[in-house]
Amino acid sequence: AQTVTQSQPEMSVQEAETVTLSCTYDTSESDYYLFWYKQPPSRQMILVIRQEAYKQQNATENRFSVNFQKAAKSFSLKISDSQLGDAAMYFCAYRTPYNNNDMRFGAGTRLTVKP
Amino acid sequence: GAVVSQHPSWVICKSGTSVKIECRSLDFQATTMFWYRQFPKQSLMLMATSNEGSKATYEQGVEKDKFLINHASLTLSTLTVTSAHPEDSSFYICSAREVIHSYEQYFGPGTRLTVT
């Protein structure tokens, strides 16, 4: 069974600094997708970034980028120039391309941004 | 972007009653919808997967007779919590997967259920 592990329950970063959130996963599949979701206090899940496993290039979305290491099964999220609005729970997630397969989530990392 | 709505956003019900939560994909068709449950400060736990016109597939440990799921159309799925008890109090989130771009999965804003 696929599992997703986030080993950092809480992280803190100074405003304008950079922070990296860790995620590892376990799978025997070769084709899959990885995601980072943000859940602010409103609890609406917001997609931050997505990575297809077949792509070697790391995904980036403005201040957000990932370090995808397929062999190590590692998928970390780097947030640059942290802003107060980045404070939230961040969930790493995994799923295969098959339509019925659900998304597996890590336990989450609570990010605090200090002014 | 694609929008998924949930109704109600917050509901309080008395123990022993049933409550229905609706999940709608507003601007896309969803062949598959997922229902998650989230306890405070915890991750999302999948309860069931539903496909339009088919019976839902429940995760181990989830009582299918207690959590009734109906996926009647490509834009609507409902979760009915029957004979609710205080331990059913939780945050319920639905998610819908788009037909065309199967890797896109969109989340509803969630429903907070409180059973008194």
PDB file of C-alpha atoms in Angstrom:
ATOM      1  CA  ALA A   1       0.000   0.000   0.000  1.00  0.00           C
ATOM      2  CA  GLN A   2       1.141   3.484  -0.734  1.00  0.00           C
ATOM      3  CA  THR A   3       2.043   5.634   2.239  1.00  0.00           C
ATOM      4  CA  VAL A   4       2.979   9.266   2.567  1.00  0.00           C
ATOM      5  CA  THR A   5       5.119  10.485   5.449  1.00  0.00           C
ATOM      6  CA  GLN A   6       5.592  14.036   6.643  1.00  0.00           C
ATOM      7  CA  SER A   7       8.071  13.967   9.491  1.00  0.00           C
ATOM      8  CA  GLN A   8       7.729  17.613  10.515  1.00  0.00           C
ATOM      9  CA  PRO A   9       4.518  18.236  12.489  1.00  0.00           C
ATOM     10  CA  GLU A  10       5.361  21.920  12.819  1.00  0.00           C
ATOM     11  CA  MET A  11       7.685  24.349  11.092  1.00  0.00           C
ATOM     12  CA  SER A  12       8.342  28.012  11.578  1.00  0.00           C
ATOM     13  CA  VAL A  13       9.842  30.587   9.240  1.00  0.00           C
ATOM     14  CA  GLN A  14      10.581  34.272   9.395  1.00  0.00           C
ATOM     15  CA  GLU A  15       8.727  36.457   6.946  1.00  0.00           C
ATOM     16  CA  ALA A  16      10.670  36.842   3.669  1.00  0.00           C
ATOM     17  CA  GLU A  17      12.836  33.829   4.462  1.00  0.00           C
ATOM     18  CA  THR A  18      12.824  30.397   2.843  1.00  0.00           C
ATOM     19  CA  VAL A  19      11.493  27.193   4.345  1.00  0.00           C
ATOM     20  CA  THR A  20      11.477  23.595   3.144  1.00  0.00           C
ATOM     21  CA  LEU A  21       8.821  21.063   4.075  1.00  0.00           C
ATOM     22  CA  SER A  22       9.724  17.386   3.794  1.00  0.00           C
ATOM     23  CA  CYS A  23       7.718  14.505   2.382  1.00  0.00           C
ATOM     24  CA  THR A  24       8.598  10.923   1.603  1.00  0.00           C
ATOM     25  CA  TYR A  25       6.407   8.257   0.110  1.00  0.00           C
ATOM     26  CA  ASP A  26       6.416   4.565  -0.507  1.00  0.00           C
ATOM     27  CA  THR A  27       5.161   2.986  -3.697  1.00  0.00           C
ATOM     28  CA  SER A  28       5.937   0.212  -6.133  1.00  0.00           C
ATOM     29  CA  GLU A  29       4.348   2.104  -9.020  1.00  0.00           C
ATOM     30  CA  SER A  30       6.425   3.853 -11.653  1.00  0.00           C
ATOM     31  CA  ASP A  31       3.763   6.293 -12.797  1.00  0.00           C
ATOM     32  CA  TYR A  32       2.052   8.518 -10.278  1.00  0.00           C
ATOM     33  CA  TYR A  33       1.355  12.086  -9.238  1.00  0.00           C
ATOM     34  CA  LEU A  34       2.508  13.998  -6.198  1.00  0.00           C
ATOM     35  CA  PHE A  35       0.864  17.075  -4.755  1.00  0.00           C
ATOM     36  CA  TRP A  36       1.251  19.680  -2.091  1.00  0.00           C
ATOM     37  CA  TYR A  37      -1.967  21.111  -0.684  1.00  0.00           C
ATOM     38  CA  LYS A  38      -2.388  24.069   1.620  1.00  0.00           C
ATOM     39  CA  GLN A  39      -5.194  24.119   4.179  1.00  0.00           C
ATOM     40  CA  PRO A  40      -5.644  27.539   5.799  1.00  0.00           C
ATOM     41  CA  PRO A  41      -7.886  28.100   8.840  1.00  0.00           C
ATOM     42  CA  SER A  42     -10.899  28.154   6.518  1.00  0.00           C
ATOM     43  CA  ARG A  43     -10.073  24.479   5.890  1.00  0.00           C
ATOM     44  CA  GLN A  44     -10.505  24.793   2.133  1.00  0.00           C
ATOM     45  CA  MET A  45      -7.937  22.565   0.458  1.00  0.00           C
ATOM     46  CA  ILE A  46      -5.877  24.581  -2.001  1.00  0.00           C
ATOM     47  CA  LEU A  47      -3.580  22.965  -4.547  1.00  0.00           C
ATOM     48  CA  VAL A  48      -0.125  24.480  -4.268  1.00  0.00           C
ATOM     49  CA  ILE A  49       1.844  22.414  -6.746  1.00  0.00           C
ATOM     50  CA  ARG A  50       1.706  19.164  -8.684  1.00  0.00           C
ATOM     51  CA  GLN A  51       4.451  16.887  -9.995  1.00  0.00           C
ATOM     52  CA  GLU A  52       4.114  14.071 -12.488  1.00  0.00           C
ATOM     53  CA  ALA A  53       6.532  11.257 -11.701  1.00  0.00           C
ATOM     54  CA  TYR A  54       7.574  10.810 -15.331  1.00  0.00           C
ATOM     55  CA  LYS A  55       8.835  14.384 -15.470  1.00  0.00           C
ATOM     56  CA  GLN A  56      12.406  14.847 -14.359  1.00  0.00           C
ATOM     57  CA  GLN A  57      12.092  18.598 -14.112  1.00  0.00           C
ATOM     58  CA  ASN A  58      11.004  19.881 -10.735  1.00  0.00           C
ATOM     59  CA  ALA A  59       7.694  21.735 -10.744  1.00  0.00           C
ATOM     60  CA  THR A  60       7.607  25.406  -9.790  1.00  0.00           C
ATOM     61  CA  GLU A  61       4.769  27.815  -9.147  1.00  0.00           C
ATOM     62  CA  ASN A  62       5.960  31.333  -8.411  1.00  0.00           C
ATOM     63  CA  ARG A  63       7.450  31.208  -4.880  1.00  0.00           C
ATOM     64  CA  PHE A  64       6.775  27.499  -4.517  1.00  0.00           C
ATOM     65  CA  SER A  65       9.056  24.812  -5.893  1.00  0.00           C
ATOM     66  CA  VAL A  66       9.640  21.159  -5.254  1.00  0.00           C
ATOM     67  CA  ASN A  67      12.682  18.922  -5.040  1.00  0.00           C
ATOM     68  CA  PHE A  68      11.519  15.637  -6.499  1.00  0.00           C
ATOM     69  CA  GLN A  69      13.908  12.752  -5.983  1.00  0.00           C
ATOM     70  CA  LYS A  70      12.219   9.724  -7.533  1.00  0.00           C
ATOM     71  CA  ALA A  71      14.830   7.162  -6.568  1.00  0.00           C
ATOM     72  CA  ALA A  72      14.798   8.346  -2.975  1.00  0.00           C
ATOM     73  CA  LYS A  73      10.997   8.708  -3.037  1.00  0.00           C
ATOM     74  CA  SER A  74      11.298  12.189  -1.677  1.00  0.00           C
ATOM     75  CA  PHE A  75       9.176  15.212  -2.539  1.00  0.00           C
ATOM     76  CA  SER A  76       9.989  18.357  -0.574  1.00  0.00           C
ATOM     77  CA  LEU A  77       8.347  21.766  -0.921  1.00  0.00           C
ATOM     78  CA  LYS A  78      10.370  24.956  -0.812  1.00  0.00           C
ATOM     79  CA  ILE A  79       8.616  28.218  -0.087  1.00  0.00           C
ATOM     80  CA  SER A  80      10.692  31.265  -0.926  1.00  0.00           C
ATOM     81  CA  ASP A  81      10.115  34.800   0.330  1.00  0.00           C
ATOM     82  CA  SER A  82       7.617  33.517   2.879  1.00  0.00           C
ATOM     83  CA  GLN A  83       4.556  35.655   3.453  1.00  0.00           C
ATOM     84  CA  LEU A  84       2.170  35.849   6.385  1.00  0.00           C
ATOM     85  CA  GLY A  85      -0.527  34.374   4.164  1.00  0.00           C
ATOM     86  CA  ASP A  86       1.521  31.219   3.730  1.00  0.00           C
ATOM     87  CA  ALA A  87       0.733  30.206   7.305  1.00  0.00           C
ATOM     88  CA  ALA A  88      -1.380  27.052   7.098  1.00  0.00           C
ATOM     89  CA  MET A  89      -1.357  23.284   7.269  1.00  0.00           C
ATOM     90  CA  TYR A  90       0.463  21.743   4.342  1.00  0.00           C
ATOM     91  CA  PHE A  91      -0.331  18.246   3.167  1.00  0.00           C
ATOM     92  CA  CYS A  92       1.739  16.137   0.836  1.00  0.00           C
ATOM     93  CA  ALA A  93      -0.351  13.764  -1.277  1.00  0.00           C
ATOM     94  CA  TYR A  94       0.137  10.898  -3.709  1.00  0.00           C
ATOM     95  CA  ARG A  95      -2.063   9.165  -6.239  1.00  0.00           C
ATOM     96  CA  THR A  96      -1.757   6.939  -9.259  1.00  0.00           C
ATOM     97  CA  PRO A  97      -3.224   7.938 -12.636  1.00  0.00           C
ATOM     98  CA  TYR A  98      -6.019   5.370 -12.460  1.00  0.00           C
ATOM     99  CA  ASN A  99      -9.306   7.179 -12.214  1.00  0.00           C
ATOM    100  CA  ASN A 100     -10.760   5.383  -9.234  1.00  0.00           C
ATOM    101  CA  ASN A 101      -7.668   5.575  -7.099  1.00  0.00           C
ATOM    102  CA  ASP A 102      -7.960   7.948  -4.225  1.00  0.00           C
ATOM    103  CA  MET A 103      -5.410  10.458  -3.055  1.00  0.00           C
ATOM    104  CA  ARG A 104      -3.274   9.479  -0.062  1.00  0.00           C
ATOM    105  CA  PHE A 105      -2.308  12.236   2.327  1.00  0.00           C
ATOM    106  CA  GLY A 106       0.511  12.697   4.756  1.00  0.00           C
ATOM    107  CA  ALA A 107      -0.145  13.739   8.340  1.00  0.00           C
ATOM    108  CA  GLY A 108       0.507  17.372   7.533  1.00  0.00           C
ATOM    109  CA  THR A 109       2.942  20.094   8.599  1.00  0.00           C
ATOM    110  CA  ARG A 110       1.723  23.216  10.338  1.00  0.00           C
ATOM    111  CA  LEU A 111       3.662  26.208   9.052  1.00  0.00           C
ATOM    112  CA  THR A 112       3.905  29.365  11.125  1.00  0.00           C
ATOM    113  CA  VAL A 113       5.217  32.568   9.571  1.00  0.00           C
ATOM    114  CA  LYS A 114       6.689  35.082  11.992  1.00  0.00           C
ATOM    115  CA  PRO A 115       6.550  38.790  11.112  1.00  0.00           C
TER     116      PRO A 115
ATOM    117  CA  GLY B   1     -10.795  27.019 -12.022  1.00  0.00           C
ATOM    118  CA  ALA B   2     -13.195  24.207 -11.299  1.00  0.00           C
ATOM    119  CA  VAL B   3     -15.425  24.671  -8.274  1.00  0.00           C
ATOM    120  CA  VAL B   4     -16.865  22.141  -5.880  1.00  0.00           C
ATOM    121  CA  SER B   5     -19.538  23.271  -3.467  1.00  0.00           C
ATOM    122  CA  GLN B   6     -20.813  21.654  -0.311  1.00  0.00           C
ATOM    123  CA  HIS B   7     -24.055  22.291   1.496  1.00  0.00           C
ATOM    124  CA  PRO B   8     -24.502  22.927   4.295  1.00  0.00           C
ATOM    125  CA  SER B   9     -21.218  24.388   5.453  1.00  0.00           C
ATOM    126  CA  TRP B  10     -22.156  23.836   9.070  1.00  0.00           C
ATOM    127  CA  VAL B  11     -24.886  21.740  10.630  1.00  0.00           C
ATOM    128  CA  ILE B  12     -25.926  20.892  14.165  1.00  0.00           C
ATOM    129  CA  CYS B  13     -28.216  17.946  14.718  1.00  0.00           C
ATOM    130  CA  LYS B  14     -29.511  15.983  17.652  1.00  0.00           C
ATOM    131  CA  SER B  15     -28.302  12.515  18.435  1.00  0.00           C
ATOM    132  CA  GLY B  16     -30.348   9.884  16.629  1.00  0.00           C
ATOM    133  CA  THR B  17     -31.332  12.042  13.689  1.00  0.00           C
ATOM    134  CA  SER B  18     -29.997  11.884  10.136  1.00  0.00           C
ATOM    135  CA  VAL B  19     -28.280  14.610   8.202  1.00  0.00           C
ATOM    136  CA  LYS B  20     -27.563  14.907   4.498  1.00  0.00           C
ATOM    137  CA  ILE B  21     -24.555  16.695   3.032  1.00  0.00           C
ATOM    138  CA  GLU B  22     -24.516  17.640  -0.650  1.00  0.00           C
ATOM    139  CA  CYS B  23     -21.455  17.900  -2.847  1.00  0.00           C
ATOM    140  CA  ARG B  24     -21.745  19.503  -6.281  1.00  0.00           C
ATOM    141  CA  SER B  25     -19.287  20.073  -9.081  1.00  0.00           C
ATOM    142  CA  LEU B  26     -20.424  23.426 -10.437  1.00  0.00           C
ATOM    143  CA  ASP B  27     -18.669  23.752 -13.775  1.00  0.00           C
ATOM    144  CA  PHE B  28     -17.406  20.313 -14.669  1.00  0.00           C
ATOM    145  CA  GLN B  29     -18.521  16.706 -14.753  1.00  0.00           C
ATOM    146  CA  ALA B  30     -17.158  14.378 -12.135  1.00  0.00           C
ATOM    147  CA  THR B  31     -17.222  10.646 -12.722  1.00  0.00           C
ATOM    148  CA  THR B  32     -15.653  10.002  -9.371  1.00  0.00           C
ATOM    149  CA  MET B  33     -16.227  11.694  -6.055  1.00  0.00           C
ATOM    150  CA  PHE B  34     -14.495  11.061  -2.775  1.00  0.00           C
ATOM    151  CA  TRP B  35     -15.659  11.676   0.770  1.00  0.00           C
ATOM    152  CA  TYR B  36     -13.123  12.430   3.469  1.00  0.00           C
ATOM    153  CA  ARG B  37     -13.372  12.936   7.178  1.00  0.00           C
ATOM    154  CA  GLN B  38     -11.011  15.179   9.082  1.00  0.00           C
ATOM    155  CA  PHE B  39     -10.684  15.353  12.837  1.00  0.00           C
ATOM    156  CA  PRO B  40      -9.119  18.449  14.443  1.00  0.00           C
ATOM    157  CA  LYS B  41      -5.415  18.783  13.744  1.00  0.00           C
ATOM    158  CA  GLN B  42      -5.383  15.582  11.740  1.00  0.00           C
ATOM    159  CA  SER B  43      -5.104  14.644   8.111  1.00  0.00           C
ATOM    160  CA  LEU B  44      -7.870  13.744   5.692  1.00  0.00           C
ATOM    161  CA  MET B  45      -9.045  10.171   5.957  1.00  0.00           C
ATOM    162  CA  LEU B  46     -10.849   8.669   3.000  1.00  0.00           C
ATOM    163  CA  MET B  47     -14.265   7.304   3.851  1.00  0.00           C
ATOM    164  CA  ALA B  48     -15.545   6.204   0.462  1.00  0.00           C
ATOM    165  CA  THR B  49     -15.222   6.522  -3.283  1.00  0.00           C
ATOM    166  CA  SER B  50     -18.285   6.888  -5.443  1.00  0.00           C
ATOM    167  CA  ASN B  51     -18.796   6.654  -9.177  1.00  0.00           C
ATOM    168  CA  GLU B  52     -21.830   8.084 -10.888  1.00  0.00           C
ATOM    169  CA  GLY B  53     -24.573   5.479 -11.122  1.00  0.00           C
ATOM    170  CA  SER B  54     -22.705   2.876  -9.072  1.00  0.00           C
ATOM    171  CA  LYS B  55     -22.565   1.860  -5.460  1.00  0.00           C
ATOM    172  CA  ALA B  56     -19.922   3.526  -3.390  1.00  0.00           C
ATOM    173  CA  THR B  57     -16.784   1.710  -2.292  1.00  0.00           C
ATOM    174  CA  TYR B  58     -16.153   2.155   1.405  1.00  0.00           C
ATOM    175  CA  GLU B  59     -12.838   2.090   3.189  1.00  0.00           C
ATOM    176  CA  GLN B  60     -12.227  -0.518   5.815  1.00  0.00           C
ATOM    177  CA  GLY B  61     -13.830   0.428   9.095  1.00  0.00           C
ATOM    178  CA  VAL B  62     -16.410   2.779   7.590  1.00  0.00           C
ATOM    179  CA  GLU B  63     -19.975   1.614   8.152  1.00  0.00           C
ATOM    180  CA  LYS B  64     -21.784   1.768   4.844  1.00  0.00           C
ATOM    181  CA  ASP B  65     -25.195   1.590   6.507  1.00  0.00           C
ATOM    182  CA  LYS B  66     -24.355   4.564   8.661  1.00  0.00           C
ATOM    183  CA  PHE B  67     -22.745   6.716   5.990  1.00  0.00           C
ATOM    184  CA  LEU B  68     -24.974   6.453   2.944  1.00  0.00           C
ATOM    185  CA  ILE B  69     -23.482   7.796  -0.263  1.00  0.00           C
ATOM    186  CA  ASN B  70     -25.462   8.451  -3.406  1.00  0.00           C
ATOM    187  CA  HIS B  71     -23.782   9.632  -6.597  1.00  0.00           C
ATOM    188  CA  ALA B  72     -26.899  10.246  -8.643  1.00  0.00           C
ATOM    189  CA  SER B  73     -25.412  12.379 -11.409  1.00  0.00           C
ATOM    190  CA  LEU B  74     -22.112  13.611 -12.795  1.00  0.00           C
ATOM    191  CA  THR B  75     -22.423  16.760 -10.717  1.00  0.00           C
ATOM    192  CA  LEU B  76     -23.973  15.638  -7.444  1.00  0.00           C
ATOM    193  CA  SER B  77     -23.034  13.281  -4.648  1.00  0.00           C
ATOM    194  CA  THR B  78     -24.659  13.135  -1.231  1.00  0.00           C
ATOM    195  CA  LEU B  79     -23.484  11.786   2.101  1.00  0.00           C
ATOM    196  CA  THR B  80     -26.162  10.952   4.638  1.00  0.00           C
ATOM    197  CA  VAL B  81     -25.123  10.326   8.206  1.00  0.00           C
ATOM    198  CA  THR B  82     -27.863   8.152   9.648  1.00  0.00           C
ATOM    199  CA  SER B  83     -28.712   7.946  13.349  1.00  0.00           C
ATOM    200  CA  ALA B  84     -25.969  10.391  14.138  1.00  0.00           C
ATOM    201  CA  HIS B  85     -24.074  10.201  17.418  1.00  0.00           C
ATOM    202  CA  PRO B  86     -21.725  12.705  19.050  1.00  0.00           C
ATOM    203  CA  GLU B  87     -18.707  10.683  17.888  1.00  0.00           C
ATOM    204  CA  ASP B  88     -19.796  11.401  14.298  1.00  0.00           C
ATOM    205  CA  SER B  89     -19.049  15.071  14.892  1.00  0.00           C
ATOM    206  CA  SER B  90     -16.304  15.966  12.477  1.00  0.00           C
ATOM    207  CA  PHE B  91     -15.371  17.914   9.380  1.00  0.00           C
ATOM    208  CA  TYR B  92     -16.468  16.218   6.169  1.00  0.00           C
ATOM    209  CA  ILE B  93     -14.833  17.110   2.861  1.00  0.00           C
ATOM    210  CA  CYS B  94     -15.849  15.969  -0.581  1.00  0.00           C
ATOM    211  CA  SER B  95     -13.636  15.928  -3.613  1.00  0.00           C
ATOM    212  CA  ALA B  96     -14.470  15.518  -7.275  1.00  0.00           C
ATOM    213  CA  ARG B  97     -12.334  14.277 -10.116  1.00  0.00           C
ATOM    214  CA  GLU B  98     -12.831  15.787 -13.526  1.00  0.00           C
ATOM    215  CA  VAL B  99     -13.687  13.502 -16.427  1.00  0.00           C
ATOM    216  CA  ILE B 100     -11.328  14.952 -19.025  1.00  0.00           C
ATOM    217  CA  HIS B 101      -8.268  15.719 -16.932  1.00  0.00           C
ATOM    218  CA  SER B 102      -8.303  12.726 -14.676  1.00  0.00           C
ATOM    219  CA  TYR B 103      -5.424  13.901 -12.582  1.00  0.00           C
ATOM    220  CA  GLU B 104      -7.257  17.032 -11.508  1.00  0.00           C
ATOM    221  CA  GLN B 105      -9.067  16.624  -8.229  1.00  0.00           C
ATOM    222  CA  TYR B 106     -10.972  19.474  -6.686  1.00  0.00           C
ATOM    223  CA  PHE B 107     -12.039  19.848  -3.085  1.00  0.00           C
ATOM    224  CA  GLY B 108     -15.182  21.259  -1.584  1.00  0.00           C
ATOM    225  CA  PRO B 109     -14.999  23.734   1.304  1.00  0.00           C
ATOM    226  CA  GLY B 110     -16.100  21.117   3.809  1.00  0.00           C
ATOM    227  CA  THR B 111     -19.031  20.654   6.164  1.00  0.00           C
ATOM    228  CA  ARG B 112     -18.717  20.863   9.908  1.00  0.00           C
ATOM    229  CA  LEU B 113     -21.096  18.434  11.599  1.00  0.00           C
ATOM    230  CA  THR B 114     -21.852  18.765  15.288  1.00  0.00           C
ATOM    231  CA  VAL B 115     -24.055  16.144  16.914  1.00  0.00           C
ATOM    232  CA  THR B 116     -25.478  17.089  20.292  1.00  0.00           C
TER     233      THR B 116
END
